[in-house]
């Protein structure tokens, strides 16, 4: 039987991905001069999920996302000394650098271990939640373009494009992935914020 490898851009709609976080009050004020609510979330990301927050104007942020490797808790030397609690055997790691062009707009670049991916992102805060009779929520647009730099795997003799006649071959466009999210959040109190993250992912 002939093996077929179909490469089409596919779109994943994350229409009902909710992200709720309990956030404890800080000493700083939560309102700007125009009654805009600040610190809906403490940071621009919550675990692996984007939030509506952006980096402040002129601020530079280094963000490291790390997925630990396996640990053998029965072997202290192996897990703590040799593998440094899983850091040395990381399953995946990403370094990201972000800069605030303005208080509402940031840009960034990152590099991920798996697939040796470089990504470029932009994040713009469209709407700010108001405290007194204004907009009841915050909204931010996020866009990311990623390109894989790893070598393409070998293509077998029985792999074709969709027409089942043209032999398949990798193209430069197959290295790209696009991700866009429309983030909507509301700060209900100093300890609780809720966010909705609808998004589109396109992978070649």
Short mmCIF file of C-alpha atoms in Angstrom, two decimals:
data_model
loop_
_atom_site.label_atom_id
_atom_site.label_comp_id
_atom_site.label_asym_id
_atom_site.label_seq_id
_atom_site.Cartn_x
_atom_site.Cartn_y
_atom_site.Cartn_z
CA UNK A 1 0.00 0.00 0.00
CA UNK A 2 1.30 3.42 -0.91
CA UNK A 3 2.11 5.65 2.02
CA UNK A 4 0.75 9.14 1.73
CA UNK A 5 2.00 12.20 3.51
CA UNK A 6 -0.46 15.04 3.33
CA UNK A 7 0.87 18.47 4.23
CA UNK A 8 -1.83 21.07 4.49
CA UNK A 9 -1.99 24.07 6.78
CA UNK A 10 -4.33 23.14 9.59
CA UNK A 11 -6.19 25.44 11.88
CA UNK A 12 -6.97 24.75 15.50
CA UNK A 13 -9.58 26.91 17.19
CA UNK A 14 -9.13 27.13 20.95
CA UNK A 15 -12.49 28.77 21.50
CA UNK A 16 -13.15 27.73 25.06
CA UNK A 17 -9.76 27.73 26.73
CA UNK A 18 -10.23 29.47 30.04
CA UNK A 19 -7.45 30.57 32.29
CA UNK A 20 -8.31 31.53 35.86
CA UNK A 21 -5.75 32.68 38.34
CA UNK A 22 -5.87 33.70 41.99
CA UNK A 23 -3.69 36.76 42.35
CA UNK A 24 -2.78 38.18 45.72
CA UNK A 25 -2.82 41.91 46.28
CA UNK A 26 0.42 43.84 46.10
CA UNK A 27 1.33 47.07 47.80
CA UNK A 28 1.26 49.12 44.59
CA UNK A 29 -1.87 50.83 43.25
CA UNK A 30 -4.04 48.94 40.75
CA UNK A 31 -5.42 51.98 38.91
CA UNK A 32 -3.83 54.46 36.54
CA UNK A 33 -4.67 58.16 36.36
CA UNK A 34 -7.44 57.47 33.81
CA UNK A 35 -9.00 54.79 36.09
CA UNK A 36 -7.59 51.94 33.98
CA UNK A 37 -7.15 48.73 35.97
CA UNK A 38 -3.53 47.57 36.04
CA UNK A 39 -2.05 44.22 37.04
CA UNK A 40 -5.00 42.18 35.83
CA UNK A 41 -2.31 39.50 35.92
CA UNK A 42 1.13 39.94 37.44
CA UNK A 43 3.01 38.92 34.29
CA UNK A 44 2.62 38.56 30.54
CA UNK A 45 2.39 34.77 30.85
CA UNK A 46 0.65 32.46 33.31
CA UNK A 47 2.50 29.10 33.20
CA UNK A 48 2.44 28.49 29.39
CA UNK A 49 -0.52 30.76 28.58
CA UNK A 50 -0.35 34.35 27.34
CA UNK A 51 -2.19 36.97 29.42
CA UNK A 52 -3.46 40.43 28.50
CA UNK A 53 -0.50 42.11 30.25
CA UNK A 54 2.34 43.65 28.20
CA UNK A 55 5.89 44.73 29.04
CA UNK A 56 6.11 48.38 30.11
CA UNK A 57 7.60 50.98 27.75
CA UNK A 58 11.39 50.77 27.66
CA UNK A 59 11.48 47.64 29.84
CA UNK A 60 13.41 44.53 28.82
CA UNK A 61 12.34 41.06 29.94
CA UNK A 62 14.16 37.73 29.79
CA UNK A 63 11.78 34.78 30.12
CA UNK A 64 12.89 31.14 30.44
CA UNK A 65 10.36 28.31 30.03
CA UNK A 66 11.70 24.93 31.10
CA UNK A 67 10.23 21.43 30.99
CA UNK A 68 12.16 19.17 33.33
CA UNK A 69 13.63 15.82 32.38
CA UNK A 70 12.97 12.59 34.26
CA UNK A 71 14.10 12.35 37.88
CA UNK A 72 15.00 9.24 39.84
CA UNK A 73 14.12 10.29 43.38
CA UNK A 74 15.54 7.03 44.75
CA UNK A 75 19.02 7.95 43.52
CA UNK A 76 20.16 11.22 45.14
CA UNK A 77 23.45 11.44 43.25
CA UNK A 78 21.87 10.84 39.85
CA UNK A 79 18.90 13.20 40.27
CA UNK A 80 20.48 16.00 42.32
CA UNK A 81 24.20 15.95 41.56
CA UNK A 82 24.45 14.57 38.03
CA UNK A 83 21.18 15.86 36.52
CA UNK A 84 20.80 18.97 38.75
CA UNK A 85 17.15 18.25 39.58
CA UNK A 86 16.25 17.66 35.94
CA UNK A 87 17.79 20.83 34.49
CA UNK A 88 20.58 18.98 32.68
CA UNK A 89 18.16 16.53 31.09
CA UNK A 90 15.50 19.05 30.12
CA UNK A 91 12.78 17.73 27.81
CA UNK A 92 12.38 21.21 26.33
CA UNK A 93 13.53 24.75 27.07
CA UNK A 94 12.79 28.16 25.57
CA UNK A 95 14.62 31.46 26.00
CA UNK A 96 12.56 34.56 25.21
CA UNK A 97 13.54 38.23 25.06
CA UNK A 98 10.80 40.89 25.16
CA UNK A 99 10.92 44.68 24.87
CA UNK A 100 8.22 47.27 25.47
CA UNK A 101 7.90 49.70 22.55
CA UNK A 102 5.12 51.43 24.50
CA UNK A 103 3.00 50.58 27.53
CA UNK A 104 0.55 48.86 25.17
CA UNK A 105 2.87 47.26 22.59
CA UNK A 106 5.72 44.78 22.96
CA UNK A 107 7.88 42.76 20.59
CA UNK A 108 9.91 39.65 21.27
CA UNK A 109 12.14 36.90 19.95
CA UNK A 110 12.65 33.40 21.33
CA UNK A 111 14.40 30.11 20.74
CA UNK A 112 13.04 26.64 21.63
CA UNK A 113 15.02 23.41 21.94
CA UNK A 114 12.54 21.06 20.23
CA UNK A 115 12.73 21.42 16.43
CA UNK A 116 15.33 24.18 17.01
CA UNK A 117 12.66 26.84 16.57
CA UNK A 118 13.17 30.61 16.44
CA UNK A 119 10.01 32.66 16.92
CA UNK A 120 9.10 36.33 16.57
CA UNK A 121 6.12 37.85 18.35
CA UNK A 122 4.11 41.00 18.80
CA UNK A 123 1.55 41.84 21.48
CA UNK A 124 -0.75 44.87 21.52
CA UNK A 125 -3.21 45.85 24.23
CA UNK A 126 -6.34 47.08 22.47
CA UNK A 127 -8.62 47.81 25.42
CA UNK A 128 -7.99 48.49 29.11
CA UNK A 129 -10.48 47.61 31.81
CA UNK A 130 -11.88 50.70 33.55
CA UNK A 131 -12.81 50.83 37.19
CA UNK A 132 -15.58 53.42 37.24
CA UNK A 133 -18.33 53.04 34.63
CA UNK A 134 -16.02 52.29 31.71
CA UNK A 135 -14.96 49.21 29.77
CA UNK A 136 -15.54 46.11 31.94
CA UNK A 137 -12.69 44.07 30.45
CA UNK A 138 -9.20 44.20 28.91
CA UNK A 139 -8.41 42.90 25.41
CA UNK A 140 -5.03 42.15 23.82
CA UNK A 141 -4.02 40.85 20.38
CA UNK A 142 -1.08 38.42 20.24
CA UNK A 143 0.73 37.17 17.13
CA UNK A 144 3.66 34.77 16.80
CA UNK A 145 5.58 33.47 13.78
CA UNK A 146 7.91 30.50 14.32
CA UNK A 147 10.46 28.93 11.99
CA UNK A 148 12.10 25.53 12.51
CA UNK A 149 15.83 25.35 11.71
CA UNK A 150 16.34 21.61 12.14
CA UNK A 151 17.16 19.40 9.16
CA UNK A 152 14.20 17.88 7.33
CA UNK A 153 13.80 14.09 7.76
CA UNK A 154 14.40 11.82 4.81
CA UNK A 155 11.50 11.33 2.40
CA UNK A 156 10.63 7.77 1.39
CA UNK A 157 10.12 6.70 -2.24
CA UNK A 158 6.39 6.08 -1.68
CA UNK A 159 5.49 9.49 -0.27
CA UNK A 160 3.50 11.89 -2.45
CA UNK A 161 1.60 15.17 -2.40
CA UNK A 162 -2.22 15.20 -2.35
CA UNK A 163 -2.53 14.35 -6.04
CA UNK A 164 -0.86 10.97 -5.27
CA UNK A 165 1.36 11.42 -8.33
CA UNK A 166 3.86 14.16 -7.50
CA UNK A 167 6.71 12.85 -5.30
CA UNK A 168 6.75 14.67 -2.00
CA UNK A 169 9.58 17.02 -1.15
CA UNK A 170 10.01 19.48 1.69
CA UNK A 171 9.83 23.19 0.94
CA UNK A 172 11.03 26.16 2.94
CA UNK A 173 7.41 27.08 3.74
CA UNK A 174 7.09 23.82 5.73
CA UNK A 175 9.33 25.35 8.38
CA UNK A 176 6.78 28.01 9.40
CA UNK A 177 4.06 28.01 12.06
CA UNK A 178 1.71 30.92 12.79
CA UNK A 179 -0.21 31.56 16.00
CA UNK A 180 -2.70 34.35 16.69
CA UNK A 181 -4.72 34.87 19.87
CA UNK A 182 -7.35 37.37 20.96
CA UNK A 183 -7.08 37.60 24.75
CA UNK A 184 -9.94 38.93 26.87
CA UNK A 185 -9.68 39.25 30.65
CA UNK A 186 -11.39 40.81 33.63
CA UNK A 187 -10.07 41.55 37.11
CA UNK A 188 -12.90 40.83 39.55
CA UNK A 189 -10.94 41.53 42.73
CA UNK A 190 -7.39 41.84 44.02
CA UNK A 191 -7.26 38.03 44.28
CA UNK A 192 -9.13 36.80 41.23
CA UNK A 193 -8.87 37.42 37.46
CA UNK A 194 -10.43 35.46 34.60
CA UNK A 195 -9.25 35.24 30.99
CA UNK A 196 -10.63 33.83 27.73
CA UNK A 197 -8.04 32.79 25.11
CA UNK A 198 -9.55 32.11 21.66
CA UNK A 199 -6.77 31.42 19.17
CA UNK A 200 -5.82 30.18 15.71
CA UNK A 201 -2.80 27.98 14.95
CA UNK A 202 -1.64 27.44 11.36
CA UNK A 203 1.14 24.94 10.71
CA UNK A 204 2.59 24.15 7.28
#
